[in-house]
Short mmCIF file of C-alpha atoms in Angstrom, two decimals:
data_model
loop_
_atom_site.label_atom_id
_atom_site.label_comp_id
_atom_site.label_asym_id
_atom_site.label_seq_id
_atom_site.Cartn_x
_atom_site.Cartn_y
_atom_site.Cartn_z
CA UNK Y 1 47.26 222.64 180.04
CA UNK Y 2 45.23 220.10 181.93
CA UNK Y 3 41.47 220.12 181.62
CA UNK Y 4 38.85 219.81 178.95
CA UNK Y 5 37.68 222.12 176.21
CA UNK Y 6 34.57 223.97 177.32
CA UNK Y 7 32.34 226.57 175.71
CA UNK Y 8 29.63 228.72 177.24
CA UNK Y 9 27.48 231.48 175.77
CA UNK Y 10 25.15 233.45 178.04
CA UNK Y 11 23.05 236.56 177.44
CA UNK Y 12 21.03 238.35 180.12
CA UNK Y 13 18.90 241.44 180.50
CA UNK Y 14 20.34 244.12 182.76
CA UNK Y 15 19.03 247.49 183.98
CA UNK Y 16 21.75 249.53 182.25
CA UNK Y 17 22.54 251.52 179.15
CA UNK Y 18 25.22 250.47 176.69
CA UNK Y 19 27.47 253.24 178.03
CA UNK Y 20 27.08 252.07 181.64
CA UNK Y 21 27.92 248.52 180.59
CA UNK Y 22 30.99 249.73 178.71
CA UNK Y 23 32.19 251.44 181.90
CA UNK Y 24 31.63 248.32 184.02
CA UNK Y 25 33.45 246.11 181.52
CA UNK Y 26 36.39 248.37 180.62
CA UNK Y 27 37.24 250.43 183.72
CA UNK Y 28 39.37 248.57 186.29
CA UNK Y 29 37.71 250.37 189.24
CA UNK Y 30 34.30 249.13 188.04
CA UNK Y 31 35.64 245.65 187.24
CA UNK Y 32 36.92 245.31 190.79
CA UNK Y 33 33.47 246.16 192.11
CA UNK Y 34 31.53 243.37 190.41
CA UNK Y 35 34.25 240.78 189.83
CA UNK Y 36 34.65 240.20 193.56
CA UNK Y 37 35.95 237.80 194.89
CA UNK Y 38 38.47 237.95 192.04
CA UNK Y 39 41.37 240.32 192.73
CA UNK Y 40 42.21 242.39 189.63
CA UNK Y 41 45.80 243.56 189.12
CA UNK Y 42 46.06 246.27 186.47
CA UNK Y 43 47.13 249.85 185.94
CA UNK Y 44 45.37 252.69 184.19
CA UNK Y 45 41.80 253.88 184.43
CA UNK Y 46 40.45 252.25 181.25
CA UNK Y 47 41.37 249.10 179.35
CA UNK Y 48 42.91 249.49 175.91
CA UNK Y 49 43.84 247.09 173.13
CA UNK Y 50 47.09 245.36 174.07
CA UNK Y 51 46.65 245.79 177.84
CA UNK Y 52 47.35 242.75 179.98
CA UNK Y 53 45.98 242.24 183.46
CA UNK Y 54 45.62 239.38 185.90
CA UNK Y 55 42.83 238.20 188.14
CA UNK Y 56 43.36 235.92 191.10
CA UNK Y 57 41.15 233.84 193.34
CA UNK Y 58 42.73 231.69 196.03
CA UNK Y 59 45.49 229.77 194.22
CA UNK Y 60 44.10 230.37 190.71
CA UNK Y 61 45.63 233.01 188.47
CA UNK Y 62 44.20 234.11 185.14
CA UNK Y 63 45.94 236.39 182.68
CA UNK Y 64 43.77 238.50 180.35
CA UNK Y 65 45.00 240.33 177.23
CA UNK Y 66 42.72 242.86 175.52
CA UNK Y 67 42.60 241.74 171.90
CA UNK Y 68 39.72 243.95 170.66
CA UNK Y 69 37.77 246.82 172.18
CA UNK Y 70 34.98 248.75 170.49
CA UNK Y 71 32.00 250.77 171.74
CA UNK Y 72 29.99 247.57 172.35
CA UNK Y 73 32.45 244.68 172.27
CA UNK Y 74 35.46 243.43 174.24
CA UNK Y 75 37.55 240.38 173.36
CA UNK Y 76 40.08 238.96 175.82
CA UNK Y 77 42.67 236.25 175.27
CA UNK Y 78 42.95 234.12 178.43
CA UNK Y 79 45.99 232.27 179.77
CA UNK Y 80 46.97 230.15 182.76
CA UNK Y 81 43.85 228.91 184.66
CA UNK Y 82 41.94 229.03 181.35
CA UNK Y 83 43.63 228.78 177.96
CA UNK Y 84 41.21 230.38 175.54
CA UNK Y 85 39.27 233.57 174.96
CA UNK Y 86 36.27 235.52 176.19
CA UNK Y 87 34.07 237.93 174.28
CA UNK Y 88 31.76 240.46 175.88
CA UNK Y 89 29.14 242.32 173.86
CA UNK Y 90 26.46 244.67 175.12
CA UNK Y 91 23.72 247.13 174.28
CA UNK Y 92 20.95 248.99 176.04
CA UNK Y 93 19.42 246.55 178.52
CA UNK Y 94 21.51 243.43 177.74
CA UNK Y 95 24.97 241.92 178.06
CA UNK Y 96 26.36 238.74 176.52
CA UNK Y 97 29.43 236.72 177.45
CA UNK Y 98 30.94 233.99 175.29
CA UNK Y 99 33.89 232.05 176.65
CA UNK Y 100 35.82 229.09 175.28
CA UNK Y 101 38.90 227.40 176.57
CA UNK Y 102 40.69 224.47 178.08
CA UNK Y 103 40.44 224.36 181.85
CA UNK Y 104 39.78 221.98 184.73
CA UNK Y 105 37.41 224.62 186.20
CA UNK Y 106 33.60 224.57 185.76
CA UNK Y 107 33.56 227.32 183.11
CA UNK Y 108 29.79 227.77 182.77
CA UNK Y 109 29.29 227.95 186.54
CA UNK Y 110 31.90 230.69 186.88
CA UNK Y 111 30.49 232.63 183.93
CA UNK Y 112 26.95 232.41 185.37
CA UNK Y 113 28.18 233.66 188.75
CA UNK Y 114 30.00 236.63 187.21
CA UNK Y 115 27.00 237.67 185.10
CA UNK Y 116 24.79 237.40 188.17
CA UNK Y 117 27.24 239.63 190.10
CA UNK Y 118 27.27 242.22 187.30
CA UNK Y 119 23.47 242.30 187.15
CA UNK Y 120 23.25 242.55 190.95
CA UNK Y 121 25.65 245.51 191.11
CA UNK Y 122 23.86 247.31 188.26
CA UNK Y 123 20.46 246.70 189.86
CA UNK Y 124 21.66 248.26 193.13
CA UNK Y 125 23.04 251.27 191.25
CA UNK Y 126 19.74 251.84 189.42
CA UNK Y 127 17.66 251.59 192.62
CA UNK Y 128 19.90 254.11 194.45
#
């Protein structure tokens, strides 16, 4: 894998309960909503340990494997565009993403964008 080892840890406040965050992080229909412009390819209505799914953007393809899933934590093993892992944890009013891996992509920039998208979608839902 070409690239450099990168690590990024971000935590933000969001207008959502822990249960709402769990839905947005573990249900493919919800993932598709806030992960745009990434295209998610998966089956089923809820992620489970052992599930594998892919996300694509332009020519980049990223494979995700669900390694751990609890009421407030999700760990994904990443392959292809990023060789590493990502951990999501959440609670009432906050979400945290930690990601480490080897990639030529600007990891922290992408992570910041995705957290911003999640917060934006949740904010719109709350104001509706």
